[in-house]
Coordinates of C-alpha atoms and ligand atoms in Angstrom, one line a residue:
M1 CA -35.1 67.7 25.0
N2 CA -37.1 68.3 28.1
L3 CA -36.7 66.4 31.3
L4 CA -39.6 64.1 30.5
Q5 CA -38.0 63.1 27.2
V6 CA -34.7 62.5 28.9
E7 CA -36.4 60.3 31.5
R8 CA -38.1 58.3 28.7
A9 CA -34.9 57.9 26.7
R10 CA -33.2 56.7 29.8
R11 CA -35.9 54.1 30.4
W12 CA -35.6 52.8 26.8
V13 CA -31.8 52.6 27.1
G14 CA -32.2 50.8 30.4
L15 CA -34.7 48.4 29.0
G16 CA -32.5 47.8 26.0
L17 CA -29.6 47.0 28.2
L18 CA -31.6 44.7 30.3
V19 CA -32.9 42.9 27.2
G20 CA -29.4 42.7 25.9
V21 CA -28.0 41.3 29.2
V22 CA -30.8 38.8 29.7
G23 CA -30.7 37.8 26.0
T24 CA -26.9 37.3 26.0
T25 CA -27.0 35.3 29.3
A26 CA -29.9 33.2 27.9
W27 CA -28.0 32.6 24.7
T28 CA -24.8 31.8 26.6
L29 CA -26.6 29.2 28.7
S30 CA -28.6 27.8 25.8
P31 CA -27.6 24.8 23.8
G32 CA -27.7 26.8 20.5
V33 CA -30.0 26.4 17.6
P34 CA -30.7 22.7 16.9
V35 CA -30.2 21.3 13.4
L36 CA -33.5 21.6 11.7
W37 CA -32.9 20.9 8.0
A38 CA -31.1 18.1 6.2
P39 CA -27.9 19.1 4.3
Q40 CA -28.8 20.1 0.7
A41 CA -27.0 20.2 -2.7
S42 CA -28.1 20.2 -6.3
E43 CA -28.1 16.9 -8.1
P44 CA -25.4 17.9 -10.7
A45 CA -23.1 19.1 -7.8
K46 CA -23.6 15.7 -6.0
Q47 CA -22.9 13.8 -9.2
S48 CA -19.7 15.8 -10.0
G49 CA -18.6 15.4 -6.3
L50 CA -19.2 11.7 -6.5
A51 CA -17.0 11.5 -9.6
L52 CA -14.2 13.3 -7.9
F53 CA -14.5 11.2 -4.7
N54 CA -14.3 8.0 -6.8
R55 CA -11.7 9.3 -9.3
D56 CA -8.5 7.3 -9.4
W57 CA -5.9 10.1 -9.7
Q58 CA -3.0 7.7 -10.4
S59 CA -4.3 5.8 -13.4
P60 CA -6.2 8.1 -15.7
A61 CA -4.1 6.8 -18.6
D62 CA -7.0 4.8 -20.1
K63 CA -9.0 8.0 -20.5
A64 CA -6.0 9.5 -22.4
Q65 CA -6.1 6.7 -24.8
A66 CA -9.9 6.8 -25.3
A67 CA -10.8 8.3 -28.7
D68 CA -13.5 10.5 -27.2
A69 CA -11.3 12.1 -24.6
T70 CA -11.7 15.9 -24.4
A71 CA -8.8 18.3 -24.2
E72 CA -9.5 18.8 -20.5
E73 CA -9.5 15.0 -19.9
L74 CA -6.2 14.7 -21.8
R75 CA -4.7 17.5 -19.7
L76 CA -5.9 15.8 -16.5
A77 CA -4.7 12.4 -17.6
K78 CA -1.1 13.7 -17.6
L79 CA -1.3 15.0 -14.0
K80 CA -0.2 13.0 -11.1
V81 CA -1.0 13.3 -7.4
G82 CA 1.8 13.4 -4.9
P83 CA 4.6 14.0 -4.3
V84 CA 3.5 11.9 -1.3
F85 CA 0.2 10.3 -0.7
N86 CA -1.7 7.4 1.0
A87 CA -4.0 6.3 -1.8
S88 CA -5.0 7.5 -5.2
S89 CA -8.7 8.0 -4.6
C90 CA -11.0 8.8 -1.6
V91 CA -13.0 5.7 -2.2
A92 CA -9.9 3.5 -2.0
C93 CA -10.3 3.9 1.8
H94 CA -13.9 5.0 2.3
F95 CA -15.9 2.1 0.7
D96 CA -17.4 -0.3 3.2
A97 CA -21.2 -0.5 2.7
G98 CA -20.9 2.0 -0.1
V99 CA -19.1 5.1 -1.3
G100 CA -18.1 7.2 1.8
G101 CA -18.1 4.2 4.1
A102 CA -15.4 3.0 6.6
G103 CA -12.3 1.2 5.6
P104 CA -10.4 -2.0 6.6
N105 CA -7.1 -2.1 8.5
T106 CA -5.2 -2.6 5.2
V107 CA -5.7 1.1 4.3
N108 CA -5.0 2.5 7.8
V109 CA -3.1 5.7 7.9
T110 CA 0.1 6.0 9.9
S111 CA 0.2 9.2 12.1
F112 CA 3.1 10.4 14.1
T113 CA 3.4 12.8 17.0
I114 CA 6.7 14.3 18.1
L115 CA 6.5 14.8 21.9
P116 CA 7.9 18.0 23.4
T117 CA 11.6 17.8 24.2
T118 CA 13.9 20.1 26.2
A119 CA 15.2 21.4 22.9
N120 CA 11.8 21.8 21.2
P121 CA 8.8 22.2 23.5
H122 CA 6.3 22.3 20.6
V123 CA 4.3 19.2 19.6
Q124 CA 4.5 18.3 16.0
E125 CA 2.2 15.9 14.1
G126 CA 2.1 14.4 10.7
T127 CA 1.5 11.5 8.5
V128 CA 3.9 8.9 7.3
H129 CA 2.7 8.7 3.7
R130 CA 2.6 5.2 2.2
F131 CA 3.5 6.2 -1.3
A132 CA 5.8 8.7 -3.1
L133 CA 6.2 9.6 -6.7
S134 CA 10.0 9.1 -6.4
D135 CA 12.3 7.1 -4.2
N136 CA 13.9 10.2 -2.9
T137 CA 10.7 11.3 -1.2
Q138 CA 9.6 8.0 0.2
E139 CA 8.6 8.3 3.9
T140 CA 9.0 5.6 6.5
V141 CA 8.6 5.4 10.3
D142 CA 12.4 4.9 10.4
L143 CA 12.9 8.1 8.5
V144 CA 10.7 10.0 11.0
R145 CA 12.7 8.6 13.9
R146 CA 16.0 9.5 12.2
L147 CA 14.7 13.1 11.5
Y148 CA 13.4 13.7 15.0
S149 CA 15.5 11.6 17.5
K150 CA 18.6 13.0 19.1
P151 CA 20.5 10.4 21.1
V152 CA 21.3 11.7 24.5
Q153 CA 24.7 10.8 25.9
V154 CA 25.1 10.0 29.6
A155 CA 28.3 9.4 31.4
G156 CA 29.5 5.8 32.3
N157 CA 26.8 3.4 33.4
Q158 CA 24.2 6.0 34.3
S159 CA 20.8 5.2 32.9
L160 CA 18.6 7.8 31.1
T161 CA 16.1 9.8 33.1
P162 CA 12.5 9.7 31.7
Q163 CA 13.1 13.2 30.2
Q164 CA 16.3 12.1 28.6
R165 CA 14.5 9.1 27.2
Q166 CA 11.8 11.3 25.7
D167 CA 14.5 13.7 24.4
S168 CA 16.3 10.9 22.7
N169 CA 13.2 9.4 21.1
P170 CA 10.2 11.7 21.1
V171 CA 8.5 10.0 18.2
R172 CA 5.2 8.2 18.8
V173 CA 3.5 6.4 15.9
T174 CA -0.1 5.2 15.7
A175 CA -2.3 3.7 13.0
V176 CA -5.6 5.3 12.4
N177 CA -8.6 3.5 10.9
T178 CA -10.9 5.0 8.3
P179 CA -14.3 6.1 9.7
A180 CA -17.5 6.1 7.7
L181 CA -18.6 9.6 6.4
F182 CA -22.3 8.9 6.3
G183 CA -24.3 11.7 7.9
A184 CA -21.1 13.9 8.1
G185 CA -23.2 16.9 7.0
W186 CA -25.4 16.5 10.0
I187 CA -22.5 16.4 12.4
D188 CA -21.1 19.5 10.7
R189 CA -24.3 21.3 11.6
I190 CA -24.3 20.4 15.3
P191 CA -23.6 23.7 17.0
S192 CA -20.5 23.8 19.2
K193 CA -22.7 25.2 21.9
A194 CA -24.7 21.9 21.9
I195 CA -21.4 20.1 22.8
T196 CA -20.2 22.6 25.5
H197 CA -23.7 23.1 26.9
R198 CA -24.2 19.4 27.5
Y199 CA -20.7 19.2 29.0
F200 CA -21.5 21.9 31.6
A201 CA -25.0 20.5 32.2
V202 CA -23.4 17.1 33.1
G203 CA -20.9 18.9 35.3
M204 CA -23.6 20.8 37.2
K205 CA -25.5 17.6 37.8
E206 CA -22.3 16.0 39.2
V207 CA -21.7 19.0 41.5
A208 CA -25.4 18.8 42.6
A209 CA -25.0 15.1 43.3
N210 CA -21.8 15.7 45.3
L211 CA -23.5 18.5 47.3
S212 CA -26.3 16.1 48.3
G213 CA -23.7 13.7 49.6
D214 CA -23.7 11.3 46.6
F215 CA -20.0 10.6 45.8
K216 CA -20.3 7.4 44.0
Q217 CA -17.7 6.9 41.3
T218 CA -19.2 8.2 38.1
V219 CA -17.7 8.3 34.6
P220 CA -15.0 11.0 34.3
M221 CA -16.4 13.9 32.2
G222 CA -13.7 14.1 29.5
R223 CA -13.2 17.4 27.8
Y224 CA -14.1 19.1 24.6
R225 CA -11.4 20.1 22.2
I226 CA -10.7 23.7 21.8
L227 CA -8.7 24.3 18.6
S228 CA -6.0 27.0 18.4
D229 CA -8.5 29.5 17.0
G230 CA -11.0 28.9 19.8
R231 CA -13.5 26.8 17.9
V232 CA -14.6 23.4 19.2
G233 CA -13.3 20.4 17.3
K234 CA -15.7 17.7 16.0
F235 CA -14.2 15.8 13.2
G236 CA -11.3 13.3 13.3
W237 CA -10.4 10.8 16.0
K238 CA -8.8 13.6 18.0
A239 CA -11.5 16.1 17.2
Q240 CA -8.8 18.0 15.3
F241 CA -11.1 19.8 12.9
A242 CA -14.2 22.1 13.5
T243 CA -15.8 21.8 10.1
L244 CA -16.3 19.2 7.4
E245 CA -15.0 21.5 4.7
E246 CA -11.7 21.9 6.4
F247 CA -11.4 18.1 7.0
V248 CA -12.2 17.5 3.3
G249 CA -9.5 20.0 2.4
A250 CA -7.0 18.3 4.6
A251 CA -8.0 14.8 3.3
C252 CA -7.4 16.0 -0.3
A253 CA -4.1 17.5 0.6
N254 CA -2.8 14.9 2.9
E255 CA -4.3 11.5 1.7
L256 CA -4.1 12.2 -2.0
G257 CA -1.6 15.0 -2.4
L258 CA -4.2 17.2 -4.0
S259 CA -3.8 21.0 -3.4
N260 CA -7.1 22.8 -3.0
P261 CA -8.5 26.1 -1.9
K262 CA -8.2 25.1 1.8
M263 CA -4.8 23.4 1.9
Q264 CA -1.6 22.9 0.0
R265 CA -0.6 19.3 -0.9
A266 CA 1.5 17.5 1.7
K267 CA 5.2 18.1 1.3
P268 CA 7.5 15.1 1.6
L269 CA 9.4 14.8 4.9
A270 CA 12.4 13.4 3.1
G271 CA 14.4 15.8 0.9
A272 CA 12.0 18.6 1.7
K273 CA 14.9 21.0 0.9
D274 CA 15.6 19.3 -2.3
E275 CA 13.8 21.1 -5.1
S276 CA 13.5 18.0 -7.2
A277 CA 11.6 16.3 -4.4
V278 CA 8.7 18.6 -4.7
A279 CA 6.7 17.8 -7.8
A280 CA 6.3 20.7 -10.1
P281 CA 2.9 22.3 -9.8
E282 CA 2.1 22.1 -13.5
K283 CA 2.6 18.3 -13.4
T284 CA 0.6 17.7 -10.3
A285 CA -3.2 17.8 -10.0
S286 CA -5.1 20.2 -7.8
L287 CA -8.7 21.0 -7.2
S288 CA -10.2 24.2 -8.4
R289 CA -12.5 26.2 -6.1
K290 CA -15.5 24.7 -8.0
E291 CA -14.2 21.1 -7.9
F292 CA -13.5 21.5 -4.2
G293 CA -17.0 22.8 -3.7
V294 CA -18.7 19.8 -5.2
M295 CA -16.4 17.4 -3.4
V296 CA -17.5 19.0 -0.1
A297 CA -21.1 19.1 -1.2
F298 CA -21.0 15.4 -2.0
V299 CA -19.5 14.4 1.4
D300 CA -21.9 16.9 3.1
T301 CA -25.0 15.3 1.7
L302 CA -24.0 11.6 2.1
P303 CA -27.1 10.0 3.6
R304 CA -27.2 9.5 7.3
P305 CA -27.1 6.0 8.9
I306 CA -30.3 4.4 9.9
E307 CA -31.6 2.3 12.9
A308 CA -32.9 -0.8 11.1
V309 CA -36.2 -2.3 12.2
S310 CA -36.1 -6.1 11.9
R311 CA -39.0 -8.1 10.4
D312 CA -38.4 -10.7 13.1
S313 CA -40.3 -9.8 16.3
A314 CA -37.8 -11.4 18.6
T315 CA -35.0 -9.3 17.1
R316 CA -37.1 -6.2 17.4
A317 CA -37.8 -6.9 21.0
A318 CA -34.1 -7.5 21.7
V319 CA -33.1 -4.3 19.9
K320 CA -35.6 -2.3 22.0
H321 CA -34.3 -3.9 25.2
G322 CA -30.7 -3.4 24.1
R323 CA -31.3 0.3 23.6
E324 CA -32.5 0.5 27.3
V325 CA -29.5 -1.5 28.4
F326 CA -27.2 0.9 26.5
S327 CA -28.5 3.7 28.6
S328 CA -28.9 1.9 31.9
V329 CA -25.4 0.4 31.9
G330 CA -23.8 3.8 31.1
C331 CA -22.8 3.7 27.4
A332 CA -25.1 6.7 26.7
V333 CA -23.0 8.9 29.2
C334 CA -20.4 9.3 26.4
H335 CA -22.3 7.9 23.4
Q336 CA -25.0 10.6 23.8
P337 CA -28.0 9.4 21.6
D338 CA -29.2 12.8 20.4
L339 CA -27.2 16.0 20.2
G340 CA -28.0 19.5 18.9
G341 CA -31.2 18.3 17.2
V342 CA -29.5 15.4 15.5
K343 CA -31.2 12.2 16.5
G344 CA -29.3 8.9 16.9
V345 CA -25.7 10.2 16.5
Y346 CA -24.5 8.5 19.8
S347 CA -21.6 10.8 20.7
D348 CA -20.7 13.6 23.0
F349 CA -17.8 14.6 20.8
L350 CA -15.6 14.9 23.8
L351 CA -12.1 13.5 24.3
H352 CA -11.8 10.5 26.7
R353 CA -9.1 8.2 27.9
L354 CA -10.0 4.5 27.5
R355 CA -6.6 3.2 28.6
E356 CA -5.3 2.8 32.0
K357 CA -2.7 5.4 32.9
V358 CA -0.4 2.9 34.5
A359 CA 3.0 2.5 32.9
A360 CA 3.4 -1.0 34.4
S361 CA 0.4 -2.2 32.3
G362 CA 2.6 -1.6 29.3
Y363 CA -0.2 0.3 27.8
Y364 CA 0.6 3.9 28.3
E365 CA 3.5 5.7 29.8
P366 CA 2.6 9.4 30.5
P367 CA 5.3 11.6 29.0
P368 CA 7.6 13.3 31.6
M369 CA 7.2 16.6 29.7
P370 CA 3.4 16.6 29.2
L371 CA 1.7 17.9 26.0
P372 CA 0.4 21.4 26.1
E373 CA -3.0 21.7 27.7
E374 CA -4.8 22.5 24.4
H375 CA -3.3 19.3 22.8
P376 CA -5.0 16.0 23.4
D377 CA -2.8 13.5 25.2
L378 CA -1.6 10.5 23.3
D379 CA -4.3 8.4 25.0
E380 CA -7.2 10.8 24.5
W381 CA -9.6 10.1 21.7
K382 CA -13.0 11.5 20.7
T383 CA -16.0 9.4 21.4
P384 CA -16.9 8.2 17.9
P385 CA -20.5 8.6 16.8
L386 CA -22.0 5.1 16.8
W387 CA -24.5 5.6 14.1
G388 CA -23.8 3.1 11.3
V389 CA -21.5 1.1 13.6
A390 CA -22.9 -2.3 12.4
D391 CA -21.2 -1.6 9.0
S392 CA -17.9 0.0 10.1
A393 CA -15.7 -2.7 11.5
P394 CA -12.9 -2.9 12.5
Y395 CA -13.3 -0.6 15.6
M396 CA -11.4 1.9 17.7
H397 CA -9.1 4.6 16.4
D398 CA -6.4 2.0 15.3
G399 CA -8.9 -0.6 14.1
S400 CA -7.6 -2.9 16.9
A401 CA -11.0 -4.4 17.7
A402 CA -12.5 -6.7 15.1
T403 CA -15.9 -7.0 16.7
L404 CA -18.3 -5.0 18.7
E405 CA -17.8 -7.2 21.7
G406 CA -14.0 -6.6 21.4
A407 CA -14.5 -2.9 21.2
I408 CA -16.5 -2.9 24.4
E409 CA -13.8 -5.0 26.1
D410 CA -11.2 -2.3 25.1
H411 CA -13.1 0.3 27.1
L412 CA -10.9 0.8 30.2
G413 CA -9.8 4.1 31.8
D414 CA -12.8 6.6 31.9
A415 CA -15.2 3.8 30.8
K416 CA -13.9 1.1 33.2
S417 CA -16.9 1.2 35.6
V418 CA -19.3 1.0 32.6
T419 CA -17.4 -2.0 31.1
Q420 CA -17.4 -3.7 34.5
A421 CA -21.2 -3.2 34.7
Y422 CA -21.5 -4.6 31.2
K423 CA -19.6 -7.7 32.2
R424 CA -21.8 -8.2 35.2
L425 CA -25.0 -8.2 33.0
P426 CA -26.8 -11.4 32.4
G427 CA -26.0 -13.0 29.0
D428 CA -29.4 -12.0 27.6
D429 CA -28.9 -8.3 28.3
Q430 CA -25.4 -8.4 26.8
A431 CA -26.8 -10.1 23.7
A432 CA -29.6 -7.4 23.5
L433 CA -27.0 -4.6 23.7
I434 CA -25.1 -6.1 20.8
A435 CA -28.4 -6.6 18.9
F436 CA -29.1 -2.9 19.3
L437 CA -25.6 -1.9 18.1
K438 CA -26.1 -4.2 15.1
S439 CA -29.3 -2.3 14.2
L440 CA -27.2 0.9 13.8
K441 CA -26.6 0.4 10.0
A442 CA -25.1 2.3 7.1
P443 CA -27.8 4.0 5.0
P444 CA -29.3 1.6 2.5
S445 CA -29.3 4.4 -0.1
A446 CA -25.5 4.6 -0.1
I447 CA -24.0 4.4 -3.6
P448 CA -22.3 1.0 -4.2
A449 CA -18.5 1.4 -4.3
P450 CA -16.7 0.7 -7.5
Q451 CA -15.1 -2.8 -7.6
A452 CA -12.1 -3.1 -5.3
E453 CA -9.7 -3.8 -8.3
S454 CA -10.5 -0.5 -10.0
H455 CA -9.3 1.5 -7.0
A456 CA -6.6 -0.9 -5.9
L457 CA -3.2 0.6 -5.6
A458 CA -1.5 -1.9 -7.9
S459 CA -0.6 0.9 -10.3
V460 CA 1.5 2.6 -7.7
T461 CA 4.9 1.3 -6.6
T462 CA 4.9 0.2 -3.0
P463 CA 7.9 1.1 -0.8
Ligands
HEC1 C1 -5.6 6.2 2.9 C2 -7.0 6.2 3.3 C3 -7.8 7.4 3.2 C4 -8.1 8.1 2.0 C5 -7.5 7.9 0.7 C6 -9.0 9.1 2.4 N1 -9.4 9.0 3.7 FE1 -10.7 10.2 4.7 N2 -10.1 9.3 6.5 C7 -9.1 8.3 6.6 C8 -8.8 8.1 8.0 C9 -7.8 7.2 8.5 C10 -9.5 9.1 8.7 C11 -9.5 9.4 10.2 C12 -8.4 10.4 10.4 C13 -8.2 10.9 11.7 O1 -9.2 11.1 12.4 O2 -7.0 11.2 12.1 C14 -10.4 9.8 7.7 C15 -11.3 10.8 8.0 C16 -12.0 11.5 7.1 C17 -13.0 12.5 7.4 C18 -13.4 12.9 8.9 C19 -14.6 12.0 9.3 C20 -15.1 12.2 10.7 O3 -16.2 12.1 11.0 O4 -14.2 12.5 11.6 C21 -13.4 13.0 6.3 C22 -14.5 14.1 6.1 C23 -12.7 12.3 5.2 N3 -11.9 11.4 5.7 C24 -12.9 12.6 3.9 C25 -12.1 12.1 2.9 C26 -12.1 12.6 1.5 C27 -13.0 13.6 0.9 C28 -11.1 11.9 0.8 C29 -10.6 12.1 -0.6 C30 -10.1 13.4 -0.8 C31 -10.5 11.0 1.8 N4 -11.1 11.1 3.0 C32 -9.5 10.1 1.5 C33 -8.6 7.6 5.6 C34 -8.6 8.0 4.2
HEC2 C1 -16.1 7.2 29.0 C2 -16.8 7.4 27.7 C3 -17.3 6.1 27.0 C4 -18.2 5.2 27.6 C5 -18.8 5.1 28.9 C6 -18.4 4.2 26.5 N1 -17.7 4.6 25.4 FE1 -17.6 3.6 23.6 N2 -16.1 4.8 23.0 C7 -15.6 5.9 23.7 C8 -14.4 6.4 23.0 C9 -13.5 7.6 23.5 C10 -14.2 5.5 21.9 C11 -13.0 5.6 20.9 C12 -11.8 5.1 21.6 C13 -10.6 4.7 20.7 O1 -10.8 4.8 19.5 O2 -9.5 4.4 21.2 C14 -15.3 4.6 21.9 C15 -15.5 3.6 21.0 C16 -16.6 2.7 20.9 C17 -16.8 1.8 19.8 C18 -16.0 1.7 18.6 C19 -16.7 2.6 17.5 C20 -15.9 2.7 16.3 O3 -16.4 3.4 15.3 O4 -14.7 2.3 16.2 C21 -18.0 1.1 20.2 C22 -18.7 0.0 19.4 C23 -18.4 1.6 21.5 N3 -17.5 2.6 21.9 C24 -19.5 1.1 22.2 C25 -19.7 1.4 23.5 C26 -20.6 0.7 24.3 C27 -21.6 -0.4 23.9 C28 -20.5 1.2 25.6 C29 -21.2 0.7 26.9 C30 -21.0 -0.7 27.2 C31 -19.5 2.3 25.5 N4 -19.0 2.3 24.3 C32 -19.2 3.1 26.6 C33 -16.1 6.4 24.9 C34 -17.0 5.7 25.7

């Protein structure tokens, strides 16, 4: 190589580096590639997935008696789910407005959190399953308290310090309501970068406003959830899963007790050491890779919710005005209308606190030993997407609000200033806002859910 060639080579390397640095910086600062295509799956895959979603795993006996039952059906008919589970089909909970919809409070799931204690600084979480195959393995809230509480003794008439109180009873229990799964595949495709990019963009705006002397109280920013492996959480009320596939795996394992390629079936809390408590694998059902694949494909391609256009011109006008009020009053700060190329999802996928952090209010007492930074606090919940909200009552993570108005009233904490602004609105504006929310409907193409009786839990013994 002569000098000229070396010089040229250096230039190319330099240019390459520059392009690399500029490119990386631009990519880092960009909101990622927006979602361009609808989730896809073949028709047979969707049909098989639907059958698995609707399948009642606890009462396949009728099929066993049917004359035309195949050997495979007979084998399946003998299998049970469990050893612990919350229902015997997915559709037993996800059925409002069609297969994959939201669920009523009667099928709420009971979750527990074990707060850090002096003896065990790790947070533990789990589900108190409603049903068990045997009495030995039946779980109850009382059982969780017995397993995890260690009474702390103090001398004489001394009272417990907050830490001792937490040590002696670290168990917190909450009900979680079933959300609708319509459009889940779209949410799955929203790039994490769209969430973090928007978060930082909002932060920069705030800094700029502060620098220009504008310190008016705005809505606290919340935070995105970083999972233990560094990914951004999107699914679940606590943004506890990054992908739809993983959530479906967890739902199979945890709600139904179905092992699958992503997760082993839930083990009973009670008698976990007792061999007989864990159902023998050959007697319990599990999903093959193929079955799990079609189950995911079905949920992934559930149609997305719609914004209904009323035939009545007065309603149309109210909805249009309500959409403006939604933005102007501040709902859209958290319920971001479009994200990552997905229009009308109405969420920032960030964790926020909607409860007052005042112990005296009786609402929420901050734990003396706080949860680790990466773990959402007890009062932090992900902003739920509002698409389809007209058809997903009751509202809030625990289903505590029966109506849309009630849900808005429950927005304190981070959303307090917005709720106060909503309350100051003239009645017409409030009504328009509600009319807008009522236009956010489940997809009309949703498949009607099987009759409630056919997926009722009557066949299972209740605790
Ligand atoms: C006992 C009722 C119940 C059953 C049965 C059930 N689910 Fe759920 N589902 C819930 C609840 C409650 C949540 C919210 C859980 C949370 O966020 O902690 C949920 C959340 C989900 C989510 C996450 C939705 C989101 O946007 O965050 C998916 C996906 C899901 N379920 C799929 C399934 C599948 C697939 C099945 C069947 C294998 C199933 N569920 C069975 C109650 C149920
Ligand atoms: C600070 C962020 C924030 C603001 C501002 C906000 N929300 Fe929310 N919203 C949330 C969070 C977080 C939840 C879930 C809280 C929970 O489950 O405890 C929620 C829940 C809801 C729900 C219940 C949805 C469901 O599926 O259960 C509705 C309806 C709702 N918000 C509407 C509104 C409206 C209307 C406004 C404006 C008046 C508004 N929100 C302002 C964060 C916000």
